[in-house]
C-alpha cells in the first residue's frame, strides 16, 4: 500500500474508533461593553485554546477595527498600523474577521503590532466555537508558544454591532472578564490532565512533555500541601466488535479490541503500534493508582517525566524494561503495578481502563474530552496554551478568594499593580502600611496585619488597627482620635475604575 493510501486508511479507521457521540463544551468568558450606550451590555465569547487567558482576572480596553488587513493574515507593518497604546491610554483589543488563515496566526500578528487581545468576529451566524491551534506540524508554527495575549471569538452579530458603532464614530470600550471561567467554591482545587505517553506526535507531544517537566515542581508542592487533588487520565477507544480480529485492531488494541490507541507514526508497518501506547498509558495510570493508595500521588509526575526523558520512542526504549527501571528507582511497588496492568492479551476487561473510558464521557459542565492534552480544572476544561504560568493562573483562580496557596502569590504570577498608585487601595504613606496585595487575580485591597496588629476595614478607603493586647501602643503614629482610624485617600477610588486588571 502506498504511503498516501495507508494514511487515508488509518484516518478513516480512526473515525470508526472515535466516540460516536460527542458533547464538546465551548468554554466561555464574559465580555462587557461599557460604551457606547447603543451596544452596552454583557455578551458571551469563547476562549481560544492558545495564548494566555487571564483566568481569575479582567482586562479593560478599547476596540480597534483597522480599515485594511481586517483578517489579520498579513503583518500590520505592511500597512503602517500599530496598536501599541500610548502612556495613559487604554490597551487595544483588535477586532479581526474570521477566515483565510489560522486563528493562531491572527493572534500572533496582532500581538506583534501591540494588541492586548484579539476579538475574532465569526463570519457566519452560528453558536460560538472554540478556536484551536492548527494540527499541522509545520516548522514555521514556531510562534505558537510565543502567543501571550488572550483571544476571544464573538458572534457575527456582535461583531457587526461593534463595526457599525465604530464606523459611526463611537469609541467602543469593553472589559473581558475571566473571573467566573473557573468555579472557585472552596480551598481545594481538583484538576485532571488528559494525557498520553505517546511522544511521537509532533508539536503537540513536545509541548505536552515540556509542560510536564516545567509544571512538575508546582504540581508536587500543591499536592503535598493538600491544596489540590490531581488525577491523570488517558483516552482509549474500543474497536467495533466486527473488527476485533482484524490486523488493525490487533495492532492498535489490547484485551481483544477493548482498549485502543492510534498508531504513533500512523504507519502499521514500522515503529511502535497503538497497543504499545495503550500499555504504557495503562502503566502510567497504574503508577498513579498504586502511589495514590500509599498517599503519595505526586510520584506520578516523577515517573512520567523520567519516562519521557529515559524511554523515548526514537531511541527504541519505549519498553516495559525501561519503564520498570524507573519504577524501581522511584521505589514504587512493581508487583502491584504489574498486577494492575494484568494480561493485555487476555479477553477480559481491565478495571482501570474501563473506568477511564467511563470518565471520558462528560459530566455536568465539563463535556466530553476530545482534545489531547486537555486540562480540566474544577470540572471545567482549560483553554489556552499549556504552559506553566498560564496553567497556574487558571488553577489559582479555582481557589476560593484569599485561600490560594503561596505558590499562587509568587512573583511571576503577580500583576505588580500595587507598585502603581498603590493599586487604588488604602495606605498610610507616613507609616509605610498598605492594604494592597499583588496576586495572580490582580491586586487585592485587604487591610494588613502589622506587627501583630490586625487592621480591619474595607481595604479601599479605610483600615483601622484593632488589637486586644496592645491597643495602639506601638502604632501611636497612625492613631487619630480615640481609635486607630486612619485617614482615607479618596483619590484612590479614581484609579480603581481605570485599573487594567481588577
Ligand atoms: C519565540 O520565543 C523564543 C524564546 O523567546 C525565541 O527564541 C523565538 O525566536 C520566538 N519565535 C518567534 C517566531 O518569534
Ligand atoms: C486517590 O486517593 C484519594 C484519597 O484517598 C481518593 O479520594 C481518590 O478517589 C483516589 N483516586 C483514584 C483515581 O483512585
Ligand atoms: C515600606 O515597606 C516595604 C515592605 O515592607 C519595604 O520594602 C519598603 O522599603 C518600605 N518603604 C519605606 C519608605 O520604608
Short mmCIF file of C-alpha atoms and ligand atoms in Angstrom, two decimals:
data_model
loop_
_atom_site.label_atom_id
_atom_site.label_comp_id
_atom_site.label_asym_id
_atom_site.label_seq_id
_atom_site.Cartn_x
_atom_site.Cartn_y
_atom_site.Cartn_z
CA UNK A 1 0.00 0.00 0.00
CA UNK A 2 1.39 3.43 -0.83
CA UNK A 3 2.06 5.89 1.96
CA UNK A 4 -0.81 8.06 0.75
CA UNK A 5 -3.30 5.22 0.79
CA UNK A 6 -2.09 3.92 4.10
CA UNK A 7 -2.55 7.29 5.72
CA UNK A 8 -6.07 7.56 4.33
CA UNK A 9 -6.86 4.13 5.60
CA UNK A 10 -5.54 4.92 9.06
CA UNK A 11 -7.57 8.07 9.26
CA UNK A 12 -10.81 6.51 8.15
CA UNK A 13 -10.18 3.70 10.54
CA UNK A 14 -9.73 6.18 13.35
CA UNK A 15 -13.11 7.61 12.57
CA UNK A 16 -14.64 4.26 13.41
CA UNK A 17 -12.75 4.20 16.67
CA UNK A 18 -13.78 7.69 17.69
CA UNK A 19 -16.54 8.01 20.22
CA UNK A 20 -19.73 8.41 18.20
CA UNK A 21 -21.49 10.78 20.50
CA UNK A 22 -19.57 13.88 21.25
CA UNK A 23 -20.62 16.66 23.53
CA UNK A 24 -17.83 19.17 23.28
CA UNK A 25 -18.17 22.12 25.60
CA UNK A 26 -17.16 25.55 24.39
CA UNK A 27 -15.57 27.29 27.39
CA UNK A 28 -16.64 30.89 27.64
CA UNK A 29 -15.93 34.11 29.40
CA UNK A 30 -17.82 37.37 29.65
CA UNK A 31 -17.34 40.44 27.57
CA UNK A 32 -18.88 43.60 28.90
CA UNK A 33 -19.27 46.55 26.57
CA UNK A 34 -19.25 49.71 28.67
CA UNK A 35 -19.71 52.20 25.84
CA UNK A 36 -21.36 53.32 23.61
CA UNK A 37 -24.84 53.08 25.11
CA UNK A 38 -26.30 51.60 21.92
CA UNK A 39 -24.49 48.30 22.42
CA UNK A 40 -23.79 48.42 26.14
CA UNK A 41 -24.26 45.06 27.82
CA UNK A 42 -22.79 41.71 28.71
CA UNK A 43 -22.04 39.23 25.95
CA UNK A 44 -20.52 35.78 25.84
CA UNK A 45 -17.38 34.97 23.95
CA UNK A 46 -15.45 31.72 23.53
CA UNK A 47 -11.94 31.39 24.96
CA UNK A 48 -9.35 30.47 22.32
CA UNK A 49 -7.23 27.38 23.03
CA UNK A 50 -3.93 29.25 22.76
CA UNK A 51 -2.37 32.37 24.20
CA UNK A 52 -2.86 33.27 27.84
CA UNK A 53 -6.40 33.94 29.03
CA UNK A 54 -6.29 35.99 32.24
CA UNK A 55 -8.03 33.34 34.36
CA UNK A 56 -9.28 34.95 37.55
CA UNK A 57 -8.81 38.45 36.19
CA UNK A 58 -10.24 41.05 33.86
CA UNK A 59 -8.84 43.21 31.11
CA UNK A 60 -10.16 46.61 30.06
CA UNK A 61 -9.55 48.00 26.60
CA UNK A 62 -10.77 49.88 23.61
CA UNK A 63 -11.62 48.22 20.30
CA UNK A 64 -9.87 48.91 17.01
CA UNK A 65 -11.03 47.67 13.61
CA UNK A 66 -8.48 48.86 11.08
CA UNK A 67 -9.56 49.69 7.53
CA UNK A 68 -7.10 47.27 6.00
CA UNK A 69 -5.83 43.79 6.85
CA UNK A 70 -9.14 43.04 8.50
CA UNK A 71 -8.47 39.30 8.61
CA UNK A 72 -5.00 39.87 10.08
CA UNK A 73 -3.31 37.30 7.87
CA UNK A 74 -0.50 39.71 6.95
CA UNK A 75 1.76 41.75 9.16
CA UNK A 76 0.26 45.09 10.16
CA UNK A 77 3.69 46.57 9.50
CA UNK A 78 2.93 46.36 5.79
CA UNK A 79 0.01 48.68 6.38
CA UNK A 80 1.72 51.04 8.83
CA UNK A 81 -0.72 50.07 11.55
CA UNK A 82 0.23 49.79 15.21
CA UNK A 83 -1.88 49.08 18.28
CA UNK A 84 0.68 50.00 20.90
CA UNK A 85 -1.14 52.08 23.46
CA UNK A 86 0.32 55.41 24.43
CA UNK A 87 1.13 56.17 28.06
CA UNK A 88 -2.14 56.56 29.90
CA UNK A 89 -4.10 55.08 27.01
CA UNK A 90 -6.26 52.00 27.27
CA UNK A 91 -4.92 48.76 25.83
CA UNK A 92 -6.19 47.96 22.34
CA UNK A 93 -8.35 44.95 21.50
CA UNK A 94 -8.20 44.33 17.78
CA UNK A 95 -11.34 43.17 16.06
CA UNK A 96 -10.43 40.67 13.35
CA UNK A 97 -12.59 38.92 10.78
CA UNK A 98 -12.60 35.13 10.74
CA UNK A 99 -11.22 33.39 7.67
CA UNK A 100 -8.26 32.91 5.29
CA UNK A 101 -5.66 31.94 7.91
CA UNK A 102 -5.27 30.20 11.29
CA UNK A 103 -6.69 31.85 14.39
CA UNK A 104 -3.25 31.49 15.98
CA UNK A 105 -1.61 33.42 13.14
CA UNK A 106 -4.10 36.26 13.58
CA UNK A 107 -3.29 36.40 17.29
CA UNK A 108 0.44 36.38 16.66
CA UNK A 109 0.25 39.12 14.01
CA UNK A 110 -1.92 41.31 16.26
CA UNK A 111 0.34 40.73 19.26
CA UNK A 112 3.38 41.83 17.28
CA UNK A 113 1.56 45.02 16.35
CA UNK A 114 0.95 45.75 20.03
CA UNK A 115 -2.59 44.43 20.56
CA UNK A 116 -3.55 43.47 24.13
CA UNK A 117 -6.17 40.94 22.99
CA UNK A 118 -7.96 39.87 19.85
CA UNK A 119 -11.65 39.54 19.24
CA UNK A 120 -12.35 37.34 16.25
CA UNK A 121 -15.74 38.03 14.68
CA UNK A 122 -17.35 34.92 13.31
CA UNK A 123 -18.20 35.11 9.62
CA UNK A 124 -21.47 33.25 9.85
CA UNK A 125 -24.38 33.16 12.27
CA UNK A 126 -23.77 30.07 14.44
CA UNK A 127 -23.24 29.16 18.08
CA UNK A 128 -19.78 30.02 19.46
CA UNK A 129 -16.96 27.62 18.64
CA UNK A 130 -13.57 27.03 20.25
CA UNK A 131 -10.62 28.41 18.29
CA UNK A 132 -7.82 25.85 18.44
CA UNK A 133 -4.20 25.56 17.38
CA UNK A 134 -3.62 24.04 13.95
CA UNK A 135 -2.92 20.32 13.94
CA UNK A 136 -0.35 20.54 11.16
CA UNK A 137 3.18 20.24 12.34
CA UNK A 138 4.77 22.99 10.33
CA UNK A 139 8.16 24.21 11.40
CA UNK A 140 7.05 27.80 10.89
CA UNK A 141 4.47 27.28 13.65
CA UNK A 142 7.34 28.34 15.89
CA UNK A 143 5.37 31.35 17.07
CA UNK A 144 2.63 29.28 18.77
CA UNK A 145 4.35 29.16 22.13
CA UNK A 146 5.08 32.88 21.92
CA UNK A 147 1.47 34.00 21.85
CA UNK A 148 0.79 35.64 25.19
CA UNK A 149 -2.33 37.69 24.54
CA UNK A 150 -5.80 36.31 25.19
CA UNK A 151 -8.18 35.73 22.33
CA UNK A 152 -11.94 35.53 22.15
CA UNK A 153 -14.35 34.52 19.45
CA UNK A 154 -17.50 36.64 19.25
CA UNK A 155 -20.66 36.05 17.27
CA UNK A 156 -21.16 37.56 13.85
CA UNK A 157 -23.97 39.74 15.14
CA UNK A 158 -21.89 41.22 17.97
CA UNK A 159 -19.05 41.79 15.50
CA UNK A 160 -21.43 43.62 13.17
CA UNK A 161 -22.75 45.81 16.01
CA UNK A 162 -19.24 46.79 17.08
CA UNK A 163 -18.25 47.57 13.50
CA UNK A 164 -21.25 49.78 12.95
CA UNK A 165 -20.65 51.63 16.23
CA UNK A 166 -17.03 52.24 15.22
CA UNK A 167 -17.93 53.38 11.73
CA UNK A 168 -20.45 55.78 13.28
CA UNK A 169 -17.54 57.42 15.10
CA UNK A 170 -18.17 55.90 18.53
CA UNK A 171 -15.37 54.70 20.76
CA UNK A 172 -16.07 51.13 21.85
CA UNK A 173 -14.79 50.24 25.31
CA UNK A 174 -15.07 46.84 26.89
CA UNK A 175 -13.95 44.61 29.69
CA UNK A 176 -13.02 40.98 29.18
CA UNK A 177 -13.82 39.04 32.32
CA UNK A 178 -12.48 35.59 33.24
CA UNK A 179 -13.31 35.72 36.94
CA UNK A 180 -16.08 33.16 36.61
CA UNK A 181 -14.47 30.97 33.95
CA UNK A 182 -13.29 28.52 36.60
CA UNK A 183 -15.60 27.84 39.55
CA UNK A 184 -13.86 28.65 42.85
CA UNK A 185 -16.06 27.17 45.56
CA UNK A 186 -13.52 26.11 48.20
CA UNK A 187 -9.96 25.76 49.41
CA UNK A 188 -9.05 22.79 47.26
CA UNK A 189 -8.72 22.60 43.51
CA UNK A 190 -9.48 19.33 41.80
CA UNK A 191 -7.80 19.01 38.43
CA UNK A 192 -7.20 16.40 35.79
CA UNK A 193 -4.75 16.14 32.94
CA UNK A 194 -5.91 14.09 29.97
CA UNK A 195 -2.63 12.97 28.57
CA UNK A 196 -0.79 10.35 26.60
CA UNK A 197 2.57 8.62 26.79
CA UNK A 198 2.98 8.82 23.00
CA UNK A 199 5.97 11.06 22.32
CA UNK A 200 5.91 10.98 18.52
CA UNK A 201 3.06 13.27 17.51
CA UNK A 202 4.98 16.39 16.65
CA UNK A 203 4.50 19.74 18.27
CA UNK A 204 1.58 18.74 20.49
CA UNK A 205 3.55 15.88 22.07
CA UNK A 206 6.64 18.05 22.52
CA UNK A 207 4.58 20.78 24.18
CA UNK A 208 2.99 18.24 26.48
CA UNK A 209 6.31 16.80 27.61
CA UNK A 210 7.77 20.27 28.15
CA UNK A 211 4.71 21.16 30.21
CA UNK A 212 5.02 18.05 32.39
CA UNK A 213 8.66 18.85 33.10
CA UNK A 214 8.05 22.52 33.85
CA UNK A 215 4.91 22.07 35.87
CA UNK A 216 6.08 19.13 37.95
CA UNK A 217 7.55 21.21 40.78
CA UNK A 218 4.45 23.34 41.21
CA UNK A 219 2.15 20.33 40.93
CA UNK A 220 4.05 18.48 43.64
CA UNK A 221 4.12 21.43 46.02
CA UNK A 222 0.39 21.93 45.60
CA UNK A 223 -0.42 18.25 46.03
CA UNK A 224 1.84 17.75 49.05
CA UNK A 225 0.30 20.80 50.68
CA UNK A 226 -3.17 19.34 50.24
CA UNK A 227 -4.17 22.31 48.08
CA UNK A 228 -5.02 20.20 45.06
CA UNK A 229 -6.26 16.79 44.15
CA UNK A 230 -4.79 15.77 40.85
CA UNK A 231 -5.83 12.82 38.70
CA UNK A 232 -4.20 11.87 35.39
CA UNK A 233 -6.42 10.42 32.70
CA UNK A 234 -5.90 8.53 29.48
CA UNK A 235 -8.19 8.33 26.49
CA UNK A 236 -8.68 4.98 24.80
CA UNK A 237 -11.10 3.87 22.13
CA UNK A 238 -12.65 0.50 21.54
CA UNK A 239 -12.67 -1.49 18.37
CA UNK A 240 -16.13 -2.25 16.99
CA UNK A 241 -16.91 -5.91 17.59
CA UNK A 242 -16.92 -6.89 13.91
CA UNK A 243 -13.29 -5.80 13.59
CA UNK A 244 -11.71 -7.19 16.76
CA UNK A 245 -9.84 -9.88 14.84
CA UNK A 246 -8.67 -7.55 12.07
CA UNK A 247 -4.98 -6.78 11.72
CA UNK A 248 -5.63 -3.13 12.52
CA UNK A 249 -7.40 -3.82 15.79
CA UNK A 250 -4.82 -6.36 16.80
CA UNK A 251 -2.02 -3.84 16.36
CA UNK A 252 -3.85 -0.91 17.93
CA UNK A 253 -5.72 -2.58 20.78
CA UNK A 254 -5.24 -4.71 23.87
CA UNK A 255 -7.64 -7.04 25.71
CA UNK A 256 -9.31 -8.20 22.47
CA UNK A 257 -10.21 -4.85 21.00
CA UNK A 258 -11.44 -3.29 24.23
CA UNK A 259 -8.81 -0.56 24.55
CA UNK A 260 -7.13 1.03 21.55
CA UNK A 261 -4.93 3.96 20.64
CA UNK A 262 -3.93 5.23 17.19
CA UNK A 263 -0.61 4.08 15.77
CA UNK A 264 2.03 6.64 16.86
CA UNK A 265 3.54 7.05 13.38
CA UNK A 266 0.23 6.37 11.62
CA UNK A 267 2.07 3.58 9.88
CA UNK A 268 1.31 -0.02 10.84
CA UNK A 269 4.44 -1.32 9.21
CA UNK A 270 7.09 0.35 11.38
CA UNK A 271 7.94 1.57 14.83
CA UNK A 272 5.62 1.14 17.77
CA UNK A 273 1.97 0.19 17.47
CA UNK A 274 -1.11 1.69 19.05
CA UNK A 275 -1.23 -1.18 21.52
CA UNK A 276 2.25 -0.27 22.83
CA UNK A 277 0.90 3.20 23.60
CA UNK A 278 -2.14 1.77 25.37
CA UNK A 279 0.04 -0.43 27.58
CA UNK A 280 2.36 2.44 28.52
CA UNK A 281 -0.63 4.67 29.23
CA UNK A 282 -2.07 1.93 31.40
CA UNK A 283 1.27 1.62 33.22
CA UNK A 284 1.20 5.36 33.99
CA UNK A 285 -2.38 5.14 35.22
CA UNK A 286 -1.39 2.18 37.39
CA UNK A 287 1.62 4.00 38.84
CA UNK A 288 -0.77 6.77 39.82
CA UNK A 289 -3.23 4.32 41.41
CA UNK A 290 -0.57 2.45 43.34
CA UNK A 291 1.04 5.65 44.65
CA UNK A 292 -2.30 7.27 45.39
CA UNK A 293 -3.08 4.33 47.64
CA UNK A 294 0.09 4.91 49.60
CA UNK A 295 -0.75 8.59 49.97
CA UNK A 296 1.94 9.84 47.58
CA UNK A 297 0.10 10.52 44.31
CA UNK A 298 2.66 13.17 43.29
CA UNK A 299 5.23 10.48 42.46
CA UNK A 300 3.30 10.14 39.17
CA UNK A 301 4.93 13.40 37.99
CA UNK A 302 8.41 11.97 38.62
CA UNK A 303 7.54 8.77 36.83
CA UNK A 304 6.08 10.33 33.68
CA UNK A 305 8.83 12.92 33.29
CA UNK A 306 11.56 10.33 33.89
CA UNK A 307 9.85 8.05 31.39
CA UNK A 308 9.70 10.80 28.75
CA UNK A 309 13.40 11.53 29.23
CA UNK A 310 14.74 8.00 29.61
CA UNK A 311 12.44 5.88 27.47
CA UNK A 312 11.68 7.79 24.25
CA UNK A 313 10.35 6.02 21.16
CA UNK A 314 13.08 7.47 18.98
CA UNK A 315 15.73 5.60 21.00
CA UNK A 316 13.63 2.41 20.82
CA UNK A 317 13.36 2.43 24.61
CA UNK A 318 9.58 2.72 24.84
CA UNK A 319 9.51 -0.64 26.59
CA UNK A 320 8.47 -2.43 29.75
CA UNK A 321 12.13 -2.95 30.72
CA UNK A 322 12.88 0.75 30.59
CA UNK A 323 9.67 1.61 32.46
CA UNK A 324 10.36 -0.98 35.15
CA UNK A 325 13.78 0.50 35.85
CA UNK A 326 12.19 3.84 36.60
CA UNK A 327 9.51 2.23 38.73
CA UNK A 328 12.19 0.54 40.80
CA UNK A 329 14.31 3.70 41.04
CA UNK A 330 11.34 5.60 42.43
CA UNK A 331 10.63 2.89 44.98
CA UNK A 332 7.23 2.10 43.51
CA UNK A 333 5.88 -1.40 44.14
CA UNK A 334 6.49 -3.10 40.78
CA UNK A 335 4.39 -6.15 41.63
CA UNK A 336 1.37 -4.01 42.34
CA UNK A 337 1.84 -2.10 39.09
CA UNK A 338 2.12 -5.34 37.09
CA UNK A 339 -0.97 -6.72 38.78
CA UNK A 340 -2.87 -3.54 37.91
CA UNK A 341 -1.84 -3.85 34.25
CA UNK A 342 -2.88 -7.51 34.06
CA UNK A 343 -2.54 -9.53 30.87
CA UNK A 344 -3.03 -7.30 27.78
CA UNK A 345 -3.64 -10.35 25.61
CA UNK A 346 -6.44 -11.79 27.73
CA UNK A 347 -10.05 -11.49 26.65
CA UNK A 348 -11.05 -9.68 29.84
CA UNK A 349 -11.84 -6.20 30.99
CA UNK A 350 -9.23 -4.07 32.72
CA UNK A 351 -10.88 -2.20 35.61
CA UNK A 352 -8.57 0.83 35.31
CA UNK A 353 -9.09 1.34 31.57
CA UNK A 354 -12.79 0.64 31.89
CA UNK A 355 -13.03 3.43 34.48
CA UNK A 356 -11.02 5.71 32.18
CA UNK A 357 -13.42 5.12 29.28
CA UNK A 358 -16.34 5.92 31.53
CA UNK A 359 -14.84 9.16 32.80
CA UNK A 360 -14.18 10.27 29.22
CA UNK A 361 -17.88 10.97 28.83
CA UNK A 362 -18.70 14.46 30.04
CA UNK A 363 -20.15 15.00 33.47
CA UNK A 364 -22.02 18.14 34.45
CA UNK A 365 -20.47 21.24 32.93
CA UNK A 366 -17.31 19.52 31.73
CA UNK A 367 -18.31 17.99 28.41
CA UNK A 368 -16.54 15.11 26.66
CA UNK A 369 -12.78 15.29 26.46
CA UNK A 370 -11.78 15.17 22.80
CA UNK A 371 -8.64 17.33 22.57
CA UNK A 372 -5.39 15.79 23.82
CA UNK A 373 -3.84 17.03 26.01
CA UNK A 374 -6.67 18.61 27.97
CA UNK A 375 -6.52 20.07 31.42
CA UNK A 376 -9.70 20.11 33.49
CA UNK A 377 -9.81 22.47 36.48
CA UNK A 378 -12.71 22.19 38.92
CA UNK A 379 -14.58 20.28 36.25
CA UNK A 380 -14.07 22.93 33.53
CA UNK A 381 -11.88 22.38 30.52
CA UNK A 382 -8.93 24.75 30.47
CA UNK A 383 -8.41 26.72 27.27
CA UNK A 384 -5.17 28.43 26.47
CA UNK A 385 -1.62 27.36 25.97
CA UNK A 386 -0.22 24.51 28.00
CA UNK A 387 2.47 26.46 29.77
CA UNK A 388 3.30 26.66 33.47
CA UNK A 389 2.42 30.28 34.15
CA UNK A 390 -0.80 30.25 32.14
CA UNK A 391 -1.97 26.99 33.70
CA UNK A 392 -1.07 28.04 37.22
CA UNK A 393 -3.11 31.18 36.73
CA UNK A 394 -6.14 29.09 35.82
CA UNK A 395 -5.59 26.70 38.73
CA UNK A 396 -5.08 29.51 41.19
CA UNK A 397 -8.35 31.09 40.08
CA UNK A 398 -10.01 27.86 41.24
CA UNK A 399 -9.40 28.60 44.93
CA UNK A 400 -11.92 30.47 46.95
CA UNK A 401 -10.68 34.03 47.12
CA UNK A 402 -7.87 34.67 49.63
CA UNK A 403 -7.41 30.93 50.32
CA UNK A 404 -4.94 30.46 47.47
CA UNK A 405 -1.63 28.82 48.44
CA UNK A 406 1.66 30.74 48.47
CA UNK A 407 2.68 29.47 45.07
CA UNK A 408 -0.18 31.47 43.59
CA UNK A 409 1.32 34.61 45.03
CA UNK A 410 4.84 34.27 43.68
CA UNK A 411 6.45 36.84 41.51
CA UNK A 412 5.90 35.58 38.01
CA UNK A 413 2.18 35.36 38.61
CA UNK A 414 1.87 38.70 40.30
CA UNK A 415 0.48 41.61 38.42
CA UNK A 416 2.55 44.19 40.31
CA UNK A 417 -0.33 46.60 40.37
CA UNK A 418 0.47 47.71 43.89
CA UNK A 419 3.56 49.43 42.53
CA UNK A 420 1.41 51.96 40.75
CA UNK A 421 -0.83 54.25 42.76
CA UNK A 422 -0.81 51.61 45.46
CA UNK A 423 -3.33 49.72 43.32
CA UNK A 424 -6.02 52.14 44.41
CA UNK A 425 -6.07 50.59 47.88
CA UNK A 426 -5.90 52.18 51.29
CA UNK A 427 -2.46 53.09 52.56
CA UNK A 428 -0.72 55.09 55.22
CA UNK A 429 2.24 56.57 53.47
CA UNK A 430 3.91 58.00 56.58
CA UNK A 431 3.89 54.64 58.32
CA UNK A 432 4.52 52.70 55.14
CA UNK A 433 1.50 50.45 55.60
CA UNK A 434 -0.65 49.36 52.70
CA UNK A 435 -3.73 47.25 52.10
CA UNK A 436 -2.58 46.40 48.57
CA UNK A 437 -1.52 42.83 47.88
CA UNK A 438 -0.50 41.62 44.45
CA UNK A 439 -1.91 38.27 43.49
CA UNK A 440 -2.44 36.41 40.26
CA UNK A 441 -6.04 37.63 40.36
CA UNK A 442 -4.88 41.17 40.07
CA UNK A 443 -4.41 43.14 43.24
CA UNK A 444 -6.46 42.64 46.38
CA UNK A 445 -7.22 45.51 48.76
CA UNK A 446 -7.12 43.86 52.16
CA UNK A 447 -6.35 45.50 55.48
CA UNK A 448 -3.00 44.10 56.64
CA UNK A 449 -1.65 42.77 59.88
CA UNK A 450 1.35 44.78 61.03
CA UNK A 451 3.49 43.77 63.98
CA UNK A 452 0.73 41.63 65.38
CA UNK A 453 -1.89 44.31 64.99
CA UNK A 454 -4.71 43.33 62.74
CA UNK A 455 -6.26 46.13 60.74
CA UNK A 456 -9.86 45.95 59.68
CA UNK A 457 -11.90 47.96 57.23
CA UNK A 458 -12.90 47.86 53.58
CA UNK A 459 -9.28 47.97 52.39
CA UNK A 460 -10.04 50.71 49.87
CA UNK A 461 -10.79 53.82 51.87
CA UNK A 462 -10.11 52.86 55.43
CA UNK A 463 -8.35 50.38 57.64
CA UNK A 464 -8.39 50.58 61.36
CA UNK A 465 -5.93 48.91 63.70
CA UNK A 466 -7.61 46.77 66.31
CA UNK A 467 -5.57 44.92 68.84
CA UNK A 468 -6.79 43.49 72.08
CA UNK A 469 -3.38 43.17 73.66
CA UNK A 470 -1.66 46.38 72.76
CA UNK A 471 -4.20 48.94 71.73
CA UNK A 472 -2.38 51.41 69.56
CA UNK A 473 0.66 51.42 71.78
CA UNK A 474 3.22 50.55 69.12
CA UNK A 475 1.27 52.32 66.49
CA UNK A 476 0.75 55.71 68.04
CA UNK A 477 1.81 57.35 64.90
CA UNK A 478 -1.16 56.05 62.94
CA UNK A 479 -3.76 56.80 65.52
CA UNK A 480 -6.13 59.64 65.09
CA UNK A 481 -8.55 60.46 67.87
CA UNK A 482 -9.67 57.58 70.01
CA UNK A 483 -9.35 54.53 67.83
CA UNK A 484 -6.63 53.80 65.35
CA UNK A 485 -8.66 55.05 62.47
CA UNK A 486 -6.52 56.19 59.63
CA UNK A 487 -7.27 58.82 57.05
CA UNK A 488 -8.75 57.71 53.81
CA UNK A 489 -7.35 58.52 50.42
CA UNK A 490 -10.42 59.29 48.35
CA UNK A 491 -8.37 59.83 45.21
CA UNK A 492 -7.55 56.17 45.20
CA UNK A 493 -11.03 55.37 44.04
CA UNK A 494 -10.41 57.17 40.80
CA UNK A 495 -7.62 54.82 39.90
CA UNK A 496 -9.69 51.85 40.88
CA UNK A 497 -12.08 52.24 37.99
CA UNK A 498 -9.37 52.50 35.37
CA UNK A 499 -7.17 49.69 36.59
CA UNK A 500 -6.36 47.18 33.88
CA UNK A 501 -6.76 44.08 35.95
CA UNK A 502 -9.38 44.34 38.63
C1 LIG B 1 9.67 32.64 20.33
O1 LIG B 1 10.36 32.88 21.56
C2 LIG B 1 11.64 32.27 21.63
C3 LIG B 1 12.17 32.45 23.04
O2 LIG B 1 11.96 33.75 23.48
C4 LIG B 1 12.54 32.86 20.56
O3 LIG B 1 13.82 32.25 20.61
C5 LIG B 1 11.90 32.61 19.19
O4 LIG B 1 12.68 33.23 18.18
C6 LIG B 1 10.49 33.17 19.15
N1 LIG B 1 9.86 32.79 17.90
C7 LIG B 1 9.33 33.69 17.07
C8 LIG B 1 8.70 33.15 15.83
O5 LIG B 1 9.30 34.87 17.34
C1 LIG B 2 -6.82 8.88 45.22
O1 LIG B 2 -6.88 8.95 46.64
C2 LIG B 2 -7.89 9.81 47.13
C3 LIG B 2 -7.74 9.88 48.64
O2 LIG B 2 -7.54 8.63 49.20
C4 LIG B 2 -9.26 9.28 46.69
O3 LIG B 2 -10.29 10.13 47.15
C5 LIG B 2 -9.30 9.22 45.18
O4 LIG B 2 -10.52 8.68 44.72
C6 LIG B 2 -8.14 8.39 44.65
N1 LIG B 2 -8.15 8.47 43.19
C7 LIG B 2 -8.12 7.41 42.40
C8 LIG B 2 -8.23 7.65 40.96
O5 LIG B 2 -8.03 6.29 42.85
C1 LIG B 3 7.87 50.03 53.05
O1 LIG B 3 7.69 48.66 53.32
C2 LIG B 3 8.10 47.79 52.27
C3 LIG B 3 7.69 46.36 52.61
O2 LIG B 3 7.57 46.17 53.96
C4 LIG B 3 9.59 47.96 52.05
O3 LIG B 3 10.03 47.11 51.01
C5 LIG B 3 9.89 49.41 51.71
O4 LIG B 3 11.27 49.61 51.56
C6 LIG B 3 9.33 50.34 52.78
N1 LIG B 3 9.48 51.73 52.34
C7 LIG B 3 9.90 52.69 53.14
C8 LIG B 3 9.96 54.07 52.55
O5 LIG B 3 10.24 52.49 54.28
#
